[in-house]
Amino acid sequence: MSENDILVVGGAGYIGSHMCKYLWRRGYRPVVIDNLVCGHRAAVQWGPFIEGDFGDPAVLNRVFSEYDIQGVLHFAAYASVPESVAHPLKYYANNVANTLNLLQAMVSRKVRRMIFSSSCATYGDVDTLPIVETQVQRPVNPYGRTKWMVEQILDDFASAYGVRAVCLRYFNAAGADPDGHLGEDHRPETHLIPIILKTALGQREFLSVCGDDYPTRDGTCVRDYIHVDDLAQAHLLALERLFAGGPGGKYNLGNGDGFTVREVLDRSRKITGKAIPARVEARRPGDVPVLIGSTEKAVRELGWRPEFSDMDVIIKTAWDWQRRHPEGYADDGR
Ligand code: UDP
């Protein structure tokens, strides 16, 4: 038991593992639950690990009994837009129903501080940019709807049970641990930057550019990329605000700036020094043309100061990880 125990659900995954390192560096003990469906055992390096599913009440019971959990950071979710369109049941069952299970355990154990990984996908296709938090949320794919539903559930749990939750609406998480210990390793990989870098390494023949007929400056989709360590910093600030008695809330986390797929590709070619072949293919179902977030609220209210906003630094840290770990984490493929 420790007064510094923080439960990190999904702590073996990409963002969760960076979060654990960040917590550890600041004197907390991250207690990880992960079923290793998307996460990697080798990414859990900073505290105790419980292999199990957060949808399983017995797993949660054990963790809340064995550790003095002061707050919960909830990263465990399926997060592929096209997959959510093809398999909505999988997304609602895990991202929504299992989260209810986690919340039930928290309420019964009187753990009432939660930082929830929400998403810019809750906004849908918007008219006004950059997106501010008060923008109406109209998600256009099942993934975005799962995150939006949990945000509403958390509002109801705040009123009824006193759970204080900070929902952090990430734009596109990218980059890797600047020390090189951790990186992005999804199997299969679906995200733009790691796919580009795997193409640079020759592991893929070409990058499929998913549509070049969007109403954007070069026809490809615009996204707001945010470094994974800057996300971690915002989580800790949000958690410490709850410790200090502050309220829950909803915050965008991005850079306030957008890059097209082609621009990301061009910068990656410069940074890697590789040709990186690309082919324009069909649009991907569920994609919206532009997502750029205003992050003024997080800066103002949480005191967030992103350190790795430069797109070249984001790509470079990701490249350093990919090139040193071309096969990803050296574990058993999980
Ligand atoms: N994208 C692409 N080719 C790929 C993967 C992604 O053109 O192989 C595009 C995708 O259509 C989107 C952007 O890159 O516009 C970012 O996609 P990603 O899956 O990284 O994040 P998302 O925005 O879906 O969360």
mmCIF file of C-alpha atoms and ligand atoms in Angstrom:
data_model
loop_
_atom_site.group_PDB
_atom_site.id
_atom_site.type_symbol
_atom_site.label_atom_id
_atom_site.label_comp_id
_atom_site.label_asym_id
_atom_site.label_seq_id
_atom_site.Cartn_x
_atom_site.Cartn_y
_atom_site.Cartn_z
ATOM 1 C CA MET A 1 0.000 0.000 0.000
ATOM 2 C CA SER A 2 1.163 3.501 -0.740
ATOM 3 C CA GLU A 3 -0.526 6.873 -0.682
ATOM 4 C CA ASN A 4 0.936 7.454 -4.084
ATOM 5 C CA ASP A 5 -0.806 4.580 -5.849
ATOM 6 C CA ILE A 6 -2.491 5.590 -9.069
ATOM 7 C CA LEU A 7 -4.424 3.006 -11.058
ATOM 8 C CA VAL A 8 -3.569 3.131 -14.753
ATOM 9 C CA VAL A 9 -6.096 1.086 -16.691
ATOM 10 C CA GLY A 10 -4.537 0.244 -20.029
ATOM 11 C CA GLY A 11 -1.053 1.103 -18.748
ATOM 12 C CA ALA A 12 0.687 -1.331 -21.126
ATOM 13 C CA GLY A 13 -0.565 0.566 -24.158
ATOM 14 C CA TYR A 14 1.009 3.404 -26.087
ATOM 15 C CA ILE A 15 -0.224 6.441 -24.144
ATOM 16 C CA GLY A 16 -0.720 4.556 -20.865
ATOM 17 C CA SER A 17 2.887 3.354 -20.728
ATOM 18 C CA HIS A 18 4.259 6.855 -21.327
ATOM 19 C CA MET A 19 1.927 8.039 -18.563
ATOM 20 C CA CYS A 20 3.315 5.446 -16.145
ATOM 21 C CA LYS A 21 6.858 6.607 -16.726
ATOM 22 C CA TYR A 22 5.761 10.194 -16.229
ATOM 23 C CA LEU A 23 4.002 9.339 -12.938
ATOM 24 C CA TRP A 24 7.001 7.384 -11.687
ATOM 25 C CA ARG A 25 9.355 10.268 -12.453
ATOM 26 C CA ARG A 26 7.186 12.492 -10.278
ATOM 27 C CA GLY A 27 7.060 10.174 -7.280
ATOM 28 C CA TYR A 28 3.819 8.290 -7.892
ATOM 29 C CA ARG A 29 3.444 4.525 -8.176
ATOM 30 C CA PRO A 30 1.519 3.530 -11.300
ATOM 31 C CA VAL A 31 -0.460 0.308 -10.753
ATOM 32 C CA VAL A 32 -1.262 -1.119 -14.172
ATOM 33 C CA ILE A 33 -4.205 -3.261 -15.221
ATOM 34 C CA ASP A 34 -3.972 -4.414 -18.816
ATOM 35 C CA ASN A 35 -5.243 -7.486 -20.657
ATOM 36 C CA LEU A 36 -2.392 -7.230 -23.193
ATOM 37 C CA VAL A 37 -4.800 -7.401 -26.119
ATOM 38 C CA CYS A 38 -3.322 -4.130 -27.427
ATOM 39 C CA GLY A 39 -0.639 -3.472 -24.800
ATOM 40 C CA HIS A 40 2.795 -4.994 -24.267
ATOM 41 C CA ARG A 41 4.190 -6.553 -21.114
ATOM 42 C CA ALA A 42 7.595 -5.038 -21.916
ATOM 43 C CA ALA A 43 6.095 -1.533 -21.800
ATOM 44 C CA VAL A 44 5.190 -1.901 -18.106
ATOM 45 C CA GLN A 45 8.395 -0.846 -16.384
ATOM 46 C CA TRP A 46 7.429 1.603 -13.672
ATOM 47 C CA GLY A 47 5.229 -0.182 -11.141
ATOM 48 C CA PRO A 48 3.132 -3.270 -10.360
ATOM 49 C CA PHE A 49 1.361 -5.068 -13.181
ATOM 50 C CA ILE A 50 -1.913 -6.957 -12.971
ATOM 51 C CA GLU A 51 -2.707 -8.854 -16.142
ATOM 52 C CA GLY A 52 -6.462 -8.892 -16.529
ATOM 53 C CA ASP A 53 -9.487 -7.265 -18.013
ATOM 54 C CA PHE A 54 -11.024 -4.157 -16.532
ATOM 55 C CA GLY A 55 -14.391 -5.646 -17.460
ATOM 56 C CA ASP A 56 -13.778 -8.378 -14.885
ATOM 57 C CA PRO A 57 -15.060 -7.353 -11.418
ATOM 58 C CA ALA A 58 -12.719 -9.892 -9.727
ATOM 59 C CA VAL A 59 -9.657 -8.167 -11.221
ATOM 60 C CA LEU A 60 -10.829 -4.760 -10.036
ATOM 61 C CA ASN A 61 -11.715 -6.137 -6.615
ATOM 62 C CA ARG A 62 -8.228 -7.494 -6.219
ATOM 63 C CA VAL A 63 -6.525 -4.282 -7.265
ATOM 64 C CA PHE A 64 -8.665 -1.999 -5.110
ATOM 65 C CA SER A 65 -8.052 -4.329 -2.128
ATOM 66 C CA GLU A 66 -4.305 -4.674 -2.580
ATOM 67 C CA TYR A 67 -3.471 -1.062 -3.365
ATOM 68 C CA ASP A 68 -4.483 2.241 -1.839
ATOM 69 C CA ILE A 69 -5.682 3.726 -5.113
ATOM 70 C CA GLN A 70 -5.931 7.514 -4.986
ATOM 71 C CA GLY A 71 -7.156 8.090 -8.504
ATOM 72 C CA VAL A 72 -7.785 6.285 -11.769
ATOM 73 C CA LEU A 73 -6.371 7.106 -15.190
ATOM 74 C CA HIS A 74 -8.430 5.262 -17.786
ATOM 75 C CA PHE A 75 -6.712 4.585 -21.116
ATOM 76 C CA ALA A 76 -8.119 1.159 -21.952
ATOM 77 C CA ALA A 77 -10.108 1.435 -25.156
ATOM 78 C CA TYR A 78 -10.163 0.253 -28.709
ATOM 79 C CA ALA A 79 -9.246 3.281 -30.776
ATOM 80 C CA SER A 80 -9.425 2.621 -34.498
ATOM 81 C CA VAL A 81 -12.090 4.595 -36.343
ATOM 82 C CA PRO A 82 -12.404 2.214 -39.333
ATOM 83 C CA GLU A 83 -12.493 -0.846 -37.071
ATOM 84 C CA SER A 84 -15.248 0.747 -34.996
ATOM 85 C CA VAL A 85 -17.303 1.209 -38.157
ATOM 86 C CA ALA A 86 -16.895 -2.484 -39.030
ATOM 87 C CA HIS A 87 -17.213 -3.849 -35.458
ATOM 88 C CA PRO A 88 -19.348 -1.514 -33.345
ATOM 89 C CA LEU A 89 -20.303 -4.257 -30.871
ATOM 90 C CA LYS A 90 -16.651 -4.720 -29.900
ATOM 91 C CA TYR A 91 -16.331 -0.958 -29.333
ATOM 92 C CA TYR A 92 -19.496 -0.425 -27.292
ATOM 93 C CA ALA A 93 -18.847 -3.551 -25.203
ATOM 94 C CA ASN A 94 -15.289 -2.596 -24.287
ATOM 95 C CA ASN A 95 -15.223 1.186 -24.345
ATOM 96 C CA VAL A 96 -18.644 1.740 -22.736
ATOM 97 C CA ALA A 97 -19.848 -1.385 -20.911
ATOM 98 C CA ASN A 98 -16.474 -2.227 -19.371
ATOM 99 C CA THR A 99 -16.033 1.392 -18.295
ATOM 100 C CA LEU A 100 -19.322 1.110 -16.392
ATOM 101 C CA ASN A 101 -17.827 -1.860 -14.600
ATOM 102 C CA LEU A 102 -14.776 0.203 -13.659
ATOM 103 C CA LEU A 103 -16.952 3.071 -12.453
ATOM 104 C CA GLN A 104 -19.064 0.713 -10.386
ATOM 105 C CA ALA A 105 -15.934 -0.575 -8.633
ATOM 106 C CA MET A 106 -14.701 2.980 -8.068
ATOM 107 C CA VAL A 107 -17.993 4.112 -6.547
ATOM 108 C CA SER A 108 -18.217 1.096 -4.259
ATOM 109 C CA ARG A 109 -14.595 1.694 -3.093
ATOM 110 C CA LYS A 110 -15.150 5.435 -2.784
ATOM 111 C CA VAL A 111 -12.410 6.227 -5.279
ATOM 112 C CA ARG A 112 -13.854 9.293 -6.904
ATOM 113 C CA ARG A 113 -11.075 10.782 -9.019
ATOM 114 C CA MET A 114 -10.881 9.817 -12.659
ATOM 115 C CA ILE A 115 -8.956 11.088 -15.657
ATOM 116 C CA PHE A 116 -10.653 9.783 -18.775
ATOM 117 C CA SER A 117 -9.034 9.491 -22.206
ATOM 118 C CA SER A 118 -11.647 11.063 -24.422
ATOM 119 C CA SER A 119 -11.157 12.112 -28.007
ATOM 120 C CA CYS A 120 -11.598 14.839 -30.578
ATOM 121 C CA ALA A 121 -13.631 12.176 -32.401
ATOM 122 C CA THR A 122 -16.500 13.170 -30.077
ATOM 123 C CA TYR A 123 -16.924 16.393 -32.074
ATOM 124 C CA GLY A 124 -17.561 14.919 -35.503
ATOM 125 C CA ASP A 125 -17.460 17.090 -38.594
ATOM 126 C CA VAL A 126 -17.371 20.696 -37.383
ATOM 127 C CA ASP A 127 -17.863 24.044 -39.120
ATOM 128 C CA THR A 128 -15.730 26.214 -36.841
ATOM 129 C CA LEU A 129 -11.995 25.763 -36.299
ATOM 130 C CA PRO A 130 -10.102 25.476 -34.076
ATOM 131 C CA ILE A 131 -12.544 23.385 -32.090
ATOM 132 C CA VAL A 132 -13.352 24.700 -28.618
ATOM 133 C CA GLU A 133 -14.708 22.557 -25.805
ATOM 134 C CA THR A 134 -18.167 24.159 -25.929
ATOM 135 C CA GLN A 135 -18.634 23.051 -29.549
ATOM 136 C CA VAL A 136 -21.635 20.716 -29.945
ATOM 137 C CA GLN A 137 -20.466 17.104 -29.971
ATOM 138 C CA ARG A 138 -21.856 15.147 -32.905
ATOM 139 C CA PRO A 139 -19.602 12.119 -33.391
ATOM 140 C CA VAL A 140 -19.765 10.512 -36.819
ATOM 141 C CA ASN A 141 -18.376 7.068 -36.057
ATOM 142 C CA PRO A 142 -18.898 4.413 -33.365
ATOM 143 C CA TYR A 143 -15.469 5.070 -31.790
ATOM 144 C CA GLY A 144 -16.330 8.742 -31.248
ATOM 145 C CA ARG A 145 -19.753 7.791 -29.930
ATOM 146 C CA THR A 146 -18.257 5.444 -27.314
ATOM 147 C CA LYS A 147 -16.099 8.272 -25.944
ATOM 148 C CA TRP A 148 -18.996 10.726 -26.036
ATOM 149 C CA MET A 149 -21.247 8.287 -24.165
ATOM 150 C CA VAL A 150 -18.677 7.805 -21.413
ATOM 151 C CA GLU A 151 -18.337 11.577 -21.028
ATOM 152 C CA GLN A 152 -22.086 11.773 -20.414
ATOM 153 C CA ILE A 153 -22.008 8.829 -18.021
ATOM 154 C CA LEU A 154 -19.285 10.648 -16.074
ATOM 155 C CA ASP A 155 -21.470 13.775 -15.840
ATOM 156 C CA ASP A 156 -24.247 11.655 -14.351
ATOM 157 C CA PHE A 157 -21.834 9.948 -11.950
ATOM 158 C CA ALA A 158 -20.590 13.369 -10.846
ATOM 159 C CA SER A 159 -24.109 14.496 -9.919
ATOM 160 C CA ALA A 160 -25.238 11.229 -8.349
ATOM 161 C CA TYR A 161 -22.097 9.793 -6.743
ATOM 162 C CA GLY A 162 -19.640 12.662 -6.457
ATOM 163 C CA VAL A 163 -17.149 11.191 -8.949
ATOM 164 C CA ARG A 164 -14.924 14.026 -10.188
ATOM 165 C CA ALA A 165 -13.732 13.302 -13.683
ATOM 166 C CA VAL A 166 -11.530 15.186 -16.081
ATOM 167 C CA CYS A 167 -12.198 14.191 -19.686
ATOM 168 C CA LEU A 168 -9.202 14.880 -21.898
ATOM 169 C CA ARG A 169 -10.137 15.052 -25.559
ATOM 170 C CA TYR A 170 -6.989 14.072 -27.375
ATOM 171 C CA PHE A 171 -6.332 15.092 -30.900
ATOM 172 C CA ASN A 172 -3.785 12.799 -32.643
ATOM 173 C CA ALA A 173 -1.360 11.307 -30.138
ATOM 174 C CA ALA A 174 2.072 10.845 -31.713
ATOM 175 C CA GLY A 175 5.804 10.714 -31.002
ATOM 176 C CA ALA A 176 7.673 8.600 -28.470
ATOM 177 C CA ASP A 177 9.535 8.778 -25.166
ATOM 178 C CA PRO A 178 12.475 11.172 -25.762
ATOM 179 C CA ASP A 179 14.717 8.777 -23.731
ATOM 180 C CA GLY A 180 13.904 5.970 -26.164
ATOM 181 C CA HIS A 181 12.435 3.543 -23.594
ATOM 182 C CA LEU A 182 8.900 3.540 -24.947
ATOM 183 C CA GLY A 183 7.184 3.968 -28.283
ATOM 184 C CA GLU A 184 4.175 3.201 -30.426
ATOM 185 C CA ASP A 185 3.615 -0.466 -31.259
ATOM 186 C CA HIS A 186 0.131 -1.362 -32.474
ATOM 187 C CA ARG A 187 -0.390 -4.729 -34.156
ATOM 188 C CA PRO A 188 -1.582 -4.209 -36.770
ATOM 189 C CA GLU A 189 -0.498 -0.572 -37.028
ATOM 190 C CA THR A 190 -3.198 1.749 -38.316
ATOM 191 C CA HIS A 191 -1.874 5.207 -37.385
ATOM 192 C CA LEU A 192 -0.362 7.532 -39.916
ATOM 193 C CA ILE A 193 3.061 8.413 -38.475
ATOM 194 C CA PRO A 194 4.170 4.876 -37.501
ATOM 195 C CA ILE A 195 2.932 3.572 -40.859
ATOM 196 C CA ILE A 196 4.975 6.219 -42.676
ATOM 197 C CA LEU A 197 8.044 5.294 -40.603
ATOM 198 C CA LYS A 198 7.562 1.574 -41.171
ATOM 199 C CA THR A 199 7.443 2.352 -44.879
ATOM 200 C CA ALA A 200 10.710 4.287 -44.453
ATOM 201 C CA LEU A 201 12.205 1.154 -42.868
ATOM 202 C CA GLY A 202 11.078 -0.921 -45.859
ATOM 203 C CA GLN A 203 8.573 -2.928 -43.816
ATOM 204 C CA ARG A 204 5.755 -1.701 -46.026
ATOM 205 C CA GLU A 205 5.931 -1.173 -49.742
ATOM 206 C CA PHE A 206 4.126 2.188 -49.736
ATOM 207 C CA LEU A 207 1.923 4.488 -47.699
ATOM 208 C CA SER A 208 -1.733 4.459 -48.711
ATOM 209 C CA VAL A 209 -2.914 8.048 -48.659
ATOM 210 C CA CYS A 210 -6.560 7.604 -47.694
ATOM 211 C CA GLY A 211 -8.256 10.063 -50.038
ATOM 212 C CA ASP A 212 -7.003 13.243 -51.703
ATOM 213 C CA ASP A 213 -10.375 14.773 -52.558
ATOM 214 C CA TYR A 214 -11.137 16.361 -49.190
ATOM 215 C CA PRO A 215 -11.830 20.114 -49.006
ATOM 216 C CA THR A 216 -8.351 20.888 -47.582
ATOM 217 C CA ARG A 217 -5.258 22.710 -48.911
ATOM 218 C CA ASP A 218 -3.880 19.632 -50.681
ATOM 219 C CA GLY A 219 -6.943 17.364 -50.639
ATOM 220 C CA THR A 220 -5.716 15.118 -47.815
ATOM 221 C CA CYS A 221 -7.072 15.130 -44.249
ATOM 222 C CA VAL A 222 -5.775 17.623 -41.701
ATOM 223 C CA ARG A 223 -5.058 16.459 -38.159
ATOM 224 C CA ASP A 224 -3.609 18.069 -35.027
ATOM 225 C CA TYR A 225 -0.701 15.927 -33.759
ATOM 226 C CA ILE A 226 0.262 16.082 -30.089
ATOM 227 C CA HIS A 227 3.292 14.494 -28.441
ATOM 228 C CA VAL A 228 2.537 11.633 -26.082
ATOM 229 C CA ASP A 229 4.680 13.117 -23.261
ATOM 230 C CA ASP A 230 2.742 16.373 -23.480
ATOM 231 C CA LEU A 231 -0.439 14.336 -23.081
ATOM 232 C CA ALA A 232 1.083 12.711 -19.977
ATOM 233 C CA GLN A 233 1.943 16.104 -18.513
ATOM 234 C CA ALA A 234 -1.685 17.243 -18.928
ATOM 235 C CA HIS A 235 -2.996 14.109 -17.206
ATOM 236 C CA LEU A 236 -0.832 14.665 -14.174
ATOM 237 C CA LEU A 237 -1.812 18.332 -13.960
ATOM 238 C CA ALA A 238 -5.483 17.314 -14.162
ATOM 239 C CA LEU A 239 -5.037 14.661 -11.475
ATOM 240 C CA GLU A 240 -3.188 17.005 -9.141
ATOM 241 C CA ARG A 241 -5.951 19.543 -9.623
ATOM 242 C CA LEU A 242 -8.418 16.929 -8.398
ATOM 243 C CA PHE A 243 -6.120 16.161 -5.428
ATOM 244 C CA ALA A 244 -6.176 19.865 -4.596
ATOM 245 C CA GLY A 245 -9.990 19.735 -4.487
ATOM 246 C CA GLY A 246 -10.523 21.162 -7.976
ATOM 247 C CA PRO A 247 -13.509 20.267 -10.135
ATOM 248 C CA GLY A 248 -13.767 17.866 -13.039
ATOM 249 C CA GLY A 249 -13.965 19.258 -16.554
ATOM 250 C CA LYS A 250 -13.414 18.720 -20.242
ATOM 251 C CA TYR A 251 -10.293 19.781 -22.089
ATOM 252 C CA ASN A 252 -8.912 19.529 -25.583
ATOM 253 C CA LEU A 253 -5.318 18.369 -25.847
ATOM 254 C CA GLY A 254 -3.688 19.175 -29.153
ATOM 255 C CA ASN A 255 -1.276 21.675 -30.654
ATOM 256 C CA GLY A 256 -3.817 24.082 -32.123
ATOM 257 C CA ASP A 257 -2.231 23.508 -35.511
ATOM 258 C CA GLY A 258 -2.994 21.086 -38.319
ATOM 259 C CA PHE A 259 -0.963 19.078 -40.837
ATOM 260 C CA THR A 260 -2.228 17.306 -43.928
ATOM 261 C CA VAL A 261 -1.279 13.701 -44.626
ATOM 262 C CA ARG A 262 0.995 14.918 -47.423
ATOM 263 C CA GLU A 263 2.709 17.431 -45.133
ATOM 264 C CA VAL A 264 3.391 14.741 -42.528
ATOM 265 C CA LEU A 265 4.774 12.548 -45.301
ATOM 266 C CA ASP A 266 7.051 15.301 -46.646
ATOM 267 C CA ARG A 267 8.454 16.101 -43.219
ATOM 268 C CA SER A 268 9.007 12.416 -42.523
ATOM 269 C CA ARG A 269 10.942 12.086 -45.798
ATOM 270 C CA LYS A 270 13.229 14.923 -44.693
ATOM 271 C CA ILE A 271 13.743 13.579 -41.176
ATOM 272 C CA THR A 272 14.387 9.981 -42.217
ATOM 273 C CA GLY A 273 16.247 10.783 -45.433
ATOM 274 C CA LYS A 274 14.195 8.031 -47.134
ATOM 275 C CA ALA A 275 12.029 8.244 -50.241
ATOM 276 C CA ILE A 276 8.894 6.685 -48.592
ATOM 277 C CA PRO A 277 6.705 5.707 -51.552
ATOM 278 C CA ALA A 278 3.023 6.670 -51.349
ATOM 279 C CA ARG A 279 -0.121 5.914 -53.333
ATOM 280 C CA VAL A 280 -3.430 7.691 -53.230
ATOM 281 C CA GLU A 281 -6.240 5.288 -52.435
ATOM 282 C CA ALA A 282 -9.897 5.490 -51.400
ATOM 283 C CA ARG A 283 -11.103 7.517 -48.445
ATOM 284 C CA ARG A 284 -11.227 5.648 -45.150
ATOM 285 C CA PRO A 285 -14.747 5.222 -43.703
ATOM 286 C CA GLY A 286 -15.476 7.509 -40.742
ATOM 287 C CA ASP A 287 -12.774 10.121 -41.494
ATOM 288 C CA VAL A 288 -13.637 13.820 -41.288
ATOM 289 C CA PRO A 289 -11.637 16.338 -43.379
ATOM 290 C CA VAL A 290 -10.178 18.528 -40.617
ATOM 291 C CA LEU A 291 -9.661 18.236 -36.845
ATOM 292 C CA ILE A 292 -7.762 21.020 -35.096
ATOM 293 C CA GLY A 293 -8.280 21.837 -31.435
ATOM 294 C CA SER A 294 -7.993 24.991 -29.422
ATOM 295 C CA THR A 295 -6.069 24.120 -26.257
ATOM 296 C CA GLU A 296 -6.387 27.487 -24.545
ATOM 297 C CA LYS A 297 -8.611 26.065 -21.836
ATOM 298 C CA ALA A 298 -6.058 23.417 -20.778
ATOM 299 C CA VAL A 299 -3.288 26.026 -20.798
ATOM 300 C CA ARG A 300 -5.353 28.456 -18.762
ATOM 301 C CA GLU A 301 -7.011 26.140 -16.251
ATOM 302 C CA LEU A 302 -4.558 23.261 -15.897
ATOM 303 C CA GLY A 303 -1.363 25.260 -16.432
ATOM 304 C CA TRP A 304 -0.434 22.927 -19.295
ATOM 305 C CA ARG A 305 2.835 23.815 -21.061
ATOM 306 C CA PRO A 306 3.493 21.428 -23.957
ATOM 307 C CA GLU A 307 7.226 20.863 -24.453
ATOM 308 C CA PHE A 308 7.295 18.872 -27.687
ATOM 309 C CA SER A 309 4.891 20.772 -29.947
ATOM 310 C CA ASP A 310 7.264 20.995 -32.888
ATOM 311 C CA MET A 311 6.076 18.533 -35.556
ATOM 312 C CA ASP A 312 9.673 17.682 -36.456
ATOM 313 C CA VAL A 313 10.370 16.702 -32.831
ATOM 314 C CA ILE A 314 7.222 14.569 -32.790
ATOM 315 C CA ILE A 315 8.296 12.718 -35.933
ATOM 316 C CA LYS A 316 11.929 12.511 -34.846
ATOM 317 C CA THR A 317 11.179 10.898 -31.465
ATOM 318 C CA ALA A 318 8.862 8.428 -33.228
ATOM 319 C CA TRP A 319 11.574 7.692 -35.817
ATOM 320 C CA ASP A 320 14.229 7.137 -33.138
ATOM 321 C CA TRP A 321 11.978 4.534 -31.516
ATOM 322 C CA GLN A 322 10.980 2.822 -34.792
ATOM 323 C CA ARG A 323 14.486 2.534 -36.077
ATOM 324 C CA ARG A 324 15.836 1.125 -32.796
ATOM 325 C CA HIS A 325 12.817 -1.198 -32.397
ATOM 326 C CA PRO A 326 11.913 -2.174 -35.964
ATOM 327 C CA GLU A 327 9.934 -5.163 -34.681
ATOM 328 C CA GLY A 328 8.395 -3.184 -31.800
ATOM 329 C CA TYR A 329 8.649 -4.394 -28.226
ATOM 330 C CA ALA A 330 10.746 -7.497 -27.780
ATOM 331 C CA ASP A 331 8.022 -9.492 -26.072
ATOM 332 C CA ASP A 332 5.987 -12.461 -27.179
ATOM 333 C CA GLY A 333 4.177 -10.517 -29.844
ATOM 334 C CA ARG A 334 1.530 -9.198 -27.486
HETATM 335 N N1 UDP B 1 -4.095 7.922 -42.945
HETATM 336 C C1 UDP B 1 -3.652 7.643 -44.220
HETATM 337 N N2 UDP B 1 -3.040 6.433 -44.447
HETATM 338 C C2 UDP B 1 -2.858 5.504 -43.455
HETATM 339 C C3 UDP B 1 -3.302 5.820 -42.141
HETATM 340 C C4 UDP B 1 -3.916 7.041 -41.918
HETATM 341 O O1 UDP B 1 -3.800 8.433 -45.143
HETATM 342 O O2 UDP B 1 -2.307 4.440 -43.732
HETATM 343 C C5 UDP B 1 -4.768 9.203 -42.696
HETATM 344 C C6 UDP B 1 -6.171 9.057 -42.133
HETATM 345 O O3 UDP B 1 -7.111 8.962 -43.168
HETATM 346 C C7 UDP B 1 -6.317 10.317 -41.304
HETATM 347 C C8 UDP B 1 -4.885 10.640 -40.850
HETATM 348 O O4 UDP B 1 -4.025 9.887 -41.693
HETATM 349 O O5 UDP B 1 -6.754 11.378 -42.099
HETATM 350 C C9 UDP B 1 -4.619 10.248 -39.423
HETATM 351 O O6 UDP B 1 -5.049 8.921 -39.238
HETATM 352 P P1 UDP B 1 -4.750 8.105 -37.921
HETATM 353 O O7 UDP B 1 -5.317 6.716 -38.104
HETATM 354 O O8 UDP B 1 -3.307 8.214 -37.585
HETATM 355 O O9 UDP B 1 -5.538 8.882 -36.790
HETATM 356 P P2 UDP B 1 -7.095 9.280 -36.652
HETATM 357 O O10 UDP B 1 -7.189 10.688 -37.169
HETATM 358 O O11 UDP B 1 -7.935 8.307 -37.399
HETATM 359 O O12 UDP B 1 -7.326 9.210 -35.182
#
